[in-house]
Coordinates of C-alpha atoms in Angstrom, one line a residue:
M231 CA 0.0 0.0 0.0
Q232 CA 2.7 2.4 0.9
R233 CA 4.7 1.5 -2.2
S234 CA 1.6 2.1 -4.4
V235 CA 1.1 5.6 -2.8
I236 CA 4.7 6.5 -3.5
T237 CA 4.5 5.3 -7.1
T238 CA 1.3 7.3 -7.6
Y239 CA 3.0 10.4 -6.1
F240 CA 5.9 10.2 -8.5
F241 CA 3.6 9.6 -11.4
V242 CA 1.5 12.7 -10.6
S243 CA 4.6 14.8 -10.0
Y244 CA 5.9 13.7 -13.4
L245 CA 2.7 14.7 -15.1
I246 CA 2.7 18.1 -13.3
G247 CA 6.3 18.7 -14.3
C248 CA 5.6 17.9 -18.0
S249 CA 2.6 20.3 -17.9
L250 CA 4.6 23.1 -16.4
A251 CA 7.3 22.6 -19.0
L252 CA 4.8 22.7 -21.8
T253 CA 3.2 25.9 -20.4
V254 CA 6.6 27.6 -20.0
N255 CA 7.6 26.6 -23.5
A256 CA 4.3 27.9 -24.9
Q257 CA 5.0 31.3 -23.3
I258 CA 8.4 31.7 -24.9
P259 CA 8.0 33.2 -28.4
T260 CA 9.7 31.8 -31.3
P261 CA 12.6 34.1 -32.3
K262 CA 11.9 36.1 -35.4
P263 CA 14.3 36.2 -38.3
V264 CA 16.6 39.3 -38.1
E265 CA 14.8 40.9 -41.1
E266 CA 11.4 40.6 -39.4
R267 CA 12.5 42.2 -36.0
E268 CA 11.4 45.7 -35.2
I269 CA 14.3 48.2 -35.8
I270 CA 14.8 50.3 -32.6
R271 CA 16.2 53.8 -33.4
V272 CA 19.1 54.6 -31.0
D273 CA 20.8 58.0 -30.6
T274 CA 18.7 59.7 -33.3
E275 CA 18.1 63.4 -33.8
L276 CA 14.7 64.9 -34.6
I277 CA 15.2 67.4 -37.4
D278 CA 13.0 70.5 -37.1
V279 CA 12.0 72.2 -40.3
P280 CA 10.4 75.6 -39.9
I281 CA 8.3 76.6 -43.0
S282 CA 6.0 79.4 -44.2
V283 CA 3.5 79.1 -47.0
T284 CA 2.2 82.0 -49.1
D285 CA -0.5 82.2 -51.8
R286 CA -0.1 83.8 -55.2
S287 CA -0.4 87.3 -53.8
G288 CA 2.2 86.6 -51.1
K289 CA -0.2 86.4 -48.2
P290 CA 0.3 83.7 -45.6
V291 CA -1.7 80.5 -46.0
L292 CA -3.2 79.4 -42.7
G293 CA -5.1 76.3 -41.6
L294 CA -2.9 73.7 -43.4
K295 CA -2.6 70.1 -42.3
L296 CA 0.2 67.5 -42.3
S297 CA -1.3 66.0 -45.4
N298 CA -0.5 69.3 -47.3
F299 CA 3.2 68.6 -47.1
R300 CA 5.8 66.2 -48.5
L301 CA 9.4 66.3 -47.2
L302 CA 12.5 65.0 -48.8
E303 CA 16.2 64.8 -47.7
D304 CA 18.7 64.7 -50.5
G305 CA 15.8 63.7 -52.8
K306 CA 14.6 60.8 -50.7
P307 CA 11.1 61.0 -49.1
Q308 CA 11.1 61.2 -45.3
K309 CA 8.4 60.3 -42.8
I310 CA 7.1 63.4 -41.0
V311 CA 6.6 62.4 -37.3
D312 CA 5.9 65.9 -35.9
F313 CA 3.7 68.7 -37.2
S314 CA 3.2 72.1 -35.5
A315 CA 0.5 74.4 -36.9
T316 CA 0.4 78.2 -36.8
T317 CA -1.5 78.0 -33.6
A318 CA 1.4 76.4 -31.7
P319 CA 3.3 78.6 -29.3
F320 CA 6.8 79.8 -30.1
E321 CA 10.0 80.6 -28.2
V322 CA 12.1 83.5 -29.3
A323 CA 15.7 84.5 -28.5
L324 CA 15.7 88.3 -28.9
L325 CA 19.3 89.6 -29.6
L326 CA 19.7 93.4 -29.4
D327 CA 22.8 95.0 -30.7
T328 CA 23.3 98.2 -28.6
S329 CA 26.7 99.2 -29.9
G330 CA 27.9 101.8 -32.4
S331 CA 25.3 104.2 -33.7
A332 CA 22.8 102.8 -31.2
R333 CA 24.4 105.0 -28.5
G334 CA 22.0 107.9 -29.2
E335 CA 19.0 105.8 -29.9
I336 CA 18.9 103.2 -27.1
D337 CA 15.5 104.4 -26.0
L338 CA 14.2 103.9 -29.5
I339 CA 15.5 100.3 -29.5
K340 CA 13.9 99.6 -26.1
R341 CA 10.5 100.9 -27.3
A342 CA 10.6 98.9 -30.5
A343 CA 11.6 95.7 -28.6
Q344 CA 8.8 96.3 -26.1
A345 CA 6.3 96.6 -29.0
F346 CA 7.5 93.2 -30.2
V347 CA 7.0 91.6 -26.8
D348 CA 3.5 93.2 -26.6
S349 CA 2.6 91.5 -29.9
L350 CA 3.0 88.0 -28.4
R351 CA 0.1 85.7 -27.7
P352 CA -0.5 84.0 -24.3
G353 CA 2.0 81.1 -24.1
D354 CA 4.6 82.6 -26.4
K355 CA 7.9 83.1 -24.6
V356 CA 10.9 85.4 -25.1
A357 CA 14.5 85.5 -23.8
I358 CA 16.5 88.8 -24.2
I359 CA 20.2 89.0 -25.0
A360 CA 22.1 92.3 -25.1
F361 CA 25.8 93.3 -25.0
G362 CA 27.3 94.5 -21.8
P363 CA 30.6 94.7 -19.9
S364 CA 32.4 91.5 -19.0
N365 CA 32.7 90.7 -15.3
T366 CA 36.2 89.2 -16.0
S367 CA 37.5 92.1 -18.0
K368 CA 40.6 93.7 -16.6
T369 CA 39.7 97.1 -18.1
G370 CA 36.0 96.9 -17.6
T371 CA 35.4 98.0 -21.2
E372 CA 35.2 94.6 -23.0
S373 CA 31.7 93.6 -24.1
V374 CA 30.1 90.2 -24.0
P375 CA 26.6 88.9 -24.7
V376 CA 24.5 89.0 -21.5
L377 CA 21.3 87.1 -20.8
I378 CA 19.1 90.0 -19.6
A379 CA 16.0 87.8 -19.3
K380 CA 15.6 84.0 -19.4
L381 CA 12.9 82.5 -21.5
T382 CA 9.6 83.6 -20.1
D383 CA 6.1 84.7 -20.9
D384 CA 6.0 87.1 -18.0
R385 CA 5.4 90.5 -19.7
N386 CA 6.3 92.5 -16.7
L387 CA 9.6 90.7 -16.2
L388 CA 10.5 91.3 -19.9
R389 CA 9.5 95.0 -19.7
S390 CA 11.7 95.4 -16.6
A391 CA 14.6 93.6 -18.4
L392 CA 14.5 95.9 -21.4
Q393 CA 14.8 98.9 -19.2
R394 CA 18.1 97.6 -17.8
I395 CA 19.7 97.5 -21.3
T396 CA 22.6 99.9 -21.8
V397 CA 25.0 100.7 -24.7
S398 CA 28.2 98.6 -25.2
N399 CA 31.7 99.4 -26.3
G400 CA 32.0 96.6 -28.7
T401 CA 30.0 94.1 -30.8
P402 CA 30.4 90.5 -29.7
Y403 CA 27.8 89.5 -32.4
Y404 CA 29.1 86.0 -33.2
D405 CA 29.3 85.2 -29.4
G406 CA 25.7 86.5 -29.1
L407 CA 24.5 84.1 -31.8
I408 CA 26.2 81.2 -30.1
K409 CA 24.6 82.2 -26.7
A410 CA 21.2 82.2 -28.5
G411 CA 21.8 78.8 -29.9
E412 CA 23.2 77.1 -26.8
G413 CA 21.9 78.7 -23.7
I414 CA 18.3 79.7 -24.3
F415 CA 16.0 76.8 -25.4
P416 CA 15.4 73.8 -23.3
A417 CA 15.8 70.3 -24.6
R418 CA 13.0 68.9 -26.6
T419 CA 10.4 66.9 -24.6
S420 CA 6.9 65.6 -25.1
D421 CA 5.7 68.8 -23.4
N422 CA 7.4 71.2 -25.7
G423 CA 7.9 69.1 -28.8
N424 CA 5.6 71.2 -31.0
T425 CA 6.9 74.6 -29.9
R426 CA 8.3 76.7 -32.7
R427 CA 11.7 78.4 -32.1
A428 CA 13.2 81.5 -33.5
L429 CA 16.2 83.9 -33.3
V430 CA 15.3 87.6 -33.8
A431 CA 18.3 89.9 -34.0
L432 CA 18.4 93.6 -34.3
T433 CA 21.9 94.3 -35.6
D434 CA 24.2 95.5 -38.4
G435 CA 25.9 92.1 -38.2
V436 CA 29.4 93.6 -38.1
D437 CA 31.3 91.8 -35.3
S438 CA 34.2 93.4 -33.6
T439 CA 35.0 91.7 -30.3
S440 CA 33.8 88.0 -30.4
V441 CA 36.0 85.2 -29.2
S442 CA 34.4 82.9 -31.7
E443 CA 33.9 83.1 -35.4
F444 CA 30.8 83.0 -37.6
A445 CA 31.4 79.4 -38.8
E446 CA 30.9 78.2 -35.2
A447 CA 27.8 80.2 -34.7
N448 CA 26.4 79.0 -38.0
E449 CA 27.0 75.4 -37.1
I450 CA 25.3 75.7 -33.7
L451 CA 22.2 77.5 -34.9
G452 CA 22.0 75.0 -37.8
T453 CA 22.0 71.9 -35.7
E454 CA 19.4 73.4 -33.3
G455 CA 16.9 74.0 -36.1
V456 CA 16.2 77.6 -35.0
V457 CA 14.7 79.8 -37.7
S458 CA 16.7 83.1 -37.9
Y459 CA 15.2 86.5 -38.5
F460 CA 17.4 89.6 -38.8
I461 CA 16.3 93.3 -38.6
R462 CA 19.4 94.7 -40.3
V463 CA 20.3 98.2 -39.3
D464 CA 22.3 100.1 -41.8
T465 CA 25.1 101.8 -39.8
R466 CA 27.7 102.0 -42.5
E467 CA 27.4 105.7 -43.3
F468 CA 27.5 106.6 -39.6
F469 CA 30.5 104.4 -39.0
E470 CA 32.5 105.7 -42.0
S471 CA 31.8 109.3 -41.1
E472 CA 33.9 108.7 -37.9
L473 CA 36.5 106.5 -39.5
L474 CA 38.7 108.9 -41.4
G475 CA 41.3 111.4 -40.4
D476 CA 43.6 111.3 -37.4
C477 CA 43.9 107.7 -36.2
Q478 CA 43.9 108.7 -32.5
S479 CA 40.5 110.4 -32.6
A480 CA 38.9 108.3 -35.4
T481 CA 36.6 105.3 -34.7
R482 CA 38.8 102.3 -34.9
F483 CA 38.6 98.8 -36.3
S484 CA 39.5 96.0 -33.8
L485 CA 42.4 93.8 -34.5
A486 CA 40.0 90.9 -35.1
Q487 CA 38.2 93.0 -37.8
I488 CA 41.5 93.8 -39.5
R489 CA 42.5 90.2 -39.6
R490 CA 39.0 89.2 -40.8
Y491 CA 39.4 91.7 -43.6
Y492 CA 42.7 90.2 -44.8
R493 CA 41.3 86.7 -44.6
T494 CA 38.2 87.7 -46.6
V495 CA 39.9 89.6 -49.4
G496 CA 42.7 87.0 -49.6
S497 CA 45.4 89.7 -49.9
R498 CA 48.6 88.4 -51.4
S499 CA 50.6 91.3 -50.1
N500 CA 53.0 90.6 -47.3
E501 CA 52.5 94.2 -46.1
K502 CA 49.5 93.8 -43.9
A503 CA 48.6 96.3 -41.2
T504 CA 48.7 95.0 -37.7
N505 CA 46.9 98.0 -36.1
F506 CA 44.4 100.7 -37.1
C507 CA 46.9 103.5 -37.4
Q508 CA 48.8 101.7 -40.1
L509 CA 45.8 101.9 -42.4
G510 CA 45.4 104.9 -44.7
D511 CA 42.0 106.5 -45.4
F512 CA 41.5 104.6 -48.7
E513 CA 42.2 101.2 -47.0
R514 CA 40.0 102.0 -44.0
L515 CA 37.1 102.5 -46.4
A516 CA 38.0 99.2 -48.2
V517 CA 38.0 97.4 -44.8
S518 CA 34.7 98.9 -43.9
K519 CA 33.1 98.0 -47.2
S520 CA 34.4 94.4 -46.9
L521 CA 33.1 94.0 -43.3
Y522 CA 29.6 95.2 -44.1
E523 CA 29.4 93.1 -47.2
L524 CA 30.5 90.1 -45.2
A525 CA 27.9 90.8 -42.5
D526 CA 25.1 91.1 -45.1
A527 CA 26.1 87.8 -46.7
Q528 CA 26.2 86.0 -43.4
M529 CA 22.8 87.3 -42.3
R530 CA 21.3 86.2 -45.7
S531 CA 22.9 82.8 -45.4
L532 CA 21.6 82.1 -41.9
A533 CA 18.1 83.4 -42.7
Q534 CA 17.9 81.4 -46.0
T535 CA 19.2 78.1 -44.7
S536 CA 17.0 78.2 -41.6
G537 CA 13.8 79.3 -43.4
G538 CA 13.9 82.9 -42.0
K539 CA 14.2 86.3 -43.5
V540 CA 16.2 89.6 -43.4
F541 CA 14.3 92.8 -42.8
P542 CA 16.5 95.8 -43.8
L543 CA 16.1 99.1 -42.1
G544 CA 16.9 102.6 -43.4
D545 CA 17.3 103.8 -39.8
L546 CA 16.3 102.8 -36.3
S547 CA 13.1 104.8 -36.5
E548 CA 11.7 102.0 -38.6
A549 CA 12.5 99.3 -36.0
R550 CA 9.0 99.1 -34.5
N551 CA 7.4 98.3 -37.9
A552 CA 10.1 95.8 -38.6
F553 CA 9.5 94.0 -35.3
R554 CA 5.8 94.0 -36.1
S555 CA 6.6 92.3 -39.4
V556 CA 8.8 89.7 -37.8
A557 CA 6.1 88.9 -35.2
A558 CA 3.5 88.4 -38.0
E559 CA 6.0 86.2 -39.9
I560 CA 6.7 84.0 -36.9
G561 CA 3.0 83.8 -36.1
T562 CA 2.2 82.2 -39.5
N563 CA 5.0 79.7 -39.5
Y564 CA 4.5 75.9 -39.5
S565 CA 7.1 73.3 -38.3
L566 CA 7.7 69.8 -39.5
G567 CA 9.9 67.2 -37.7
Y568 CA 11.4 64.0 -39.0
Y569 CA 14.1 61.4 -38.3
S570 CA 16.5 61.1 -41.2
S571 CA 16.5 57.8 -43.0
N572 CA 20.3 58.4 -43.5
E573 CA 21.8 57.3 -40.2
N574 CA 25.4 57.8 -41.3
K575 CA 27.2 60.2 -38.9
D576 CA 29.5 61.6 -41.5
G577 CA 29.3 65.3 -41.0
S578 CA 27.8 65.8 -44.4
F579 CA 25.3 68.5 -45.4
R580 CA 21.8 67.2 -46.0
K581 CA 19.6 69.1 -48.4
I582 CA 15.9 69.5 -47.3
T583 CA 13.1 70.0 -49.8
V584 CA 9.5 70.6 -48.8
E585 CA 6.7 70.2 -51.4
L586 CA 3.1 71.3 -51.2
K587 CA 0.1 69.1 -51.9
G588 CA -3.5 70.1 -52.6
L589 CA -2.9 73.9 -52.7
P590 CA -3.9 76.3 -55.4
E591 CA -1.4 77.1 -58.2
G592 CA 1.0 79.9 -57.3
S593 CA 1.4 78.8 -53.6
K594 CA 5.0 79.0 -52.4
V595 CA 6.8 77.5 -49.5
R596 CA 9.9 78.8 -47.7
A597 CA 11.7 76.3 -45.6
R598 CA 14.9 75.4 -43.9
E599 CA 17.2 74.4 -46.7
G600 CA 19.3 71.7 -44.9
Y601 CA 21.5 70.8 -42.0
T602 CA 24.9 69.3 -41.2
A603 CA 24.8 65.8 -39.9
K604 CA 26.6 64.9 -36.7
Q605 CA 30.0 63.3 -37.1
N606 CA 31.5 60.4 -35.1

């Protein structure tokens, strides 16, 4: 009897073990072939493409949907994974150049910038960057870009920040662009993924005291996907009126500007000036012409490749209307986002093309032209 019970016990245990083994095996999925497995994207970058659409008469086209757009990279169609309509909020880095001819019109700049802030909608945010003295300067006269107000939608805080802006003794314009690209906008998250971003700069674009160069600023803004708008102030006539004559009393070029001039013109002469007083009047005008032409080309390039625009001013009295035009332009922008199908990290430039679908003939799109891929 005891032996029979033991035998029965082991037999039942055997059956239970087999049953458990079958259950476990049934829960283990059969491995899929490699080509059938889901591809998980690792360490990828969402490419933001700001765009604006106008009709035949040049008026903004509103109310468009994702289905109205087709996006290509280097001629290859890409899947649009993010779409921001014109109603989405935007974040703006406002860069104010308060050097040079702005000395006598600082109040005009403040009022124009305030009008821009007042034109914002609830939820839109602005950060303000201006030029001011460096805390580490030995002489106390060197200018650096200063974050006057962090990104905020608090209108009272922004108004107070604008009142603190003063004139500067130099123009660290390139450094200001880098600060706008690196230190303003938070990392993309699900909470702000559909927020449109822009740089708005009031400047003549002629750098004098930056530690960095334009190429670095251009790369940073390009990788961030920030659409760039420039309110270009024409200060050349004012600057050149103070440029000629006695070198001790004249407005001077910085050493960085003189070196930039020789690099730009590619002078073959070994007789290159190393300071302002070695330049004659004729060469001073040549340097000035070259620097202003370079500034214009750089602004056009940044605006064009990002999908932005340059608004030229005759003088600062037109700044308020220019800011109003920029606000209207930003408010009618769309934004597309995609992950590139080209996962090579080769540092190459990728051309972006946006096509319109289902719109009347004559409709036009202005978009970011491309970006430089990251490099291993």
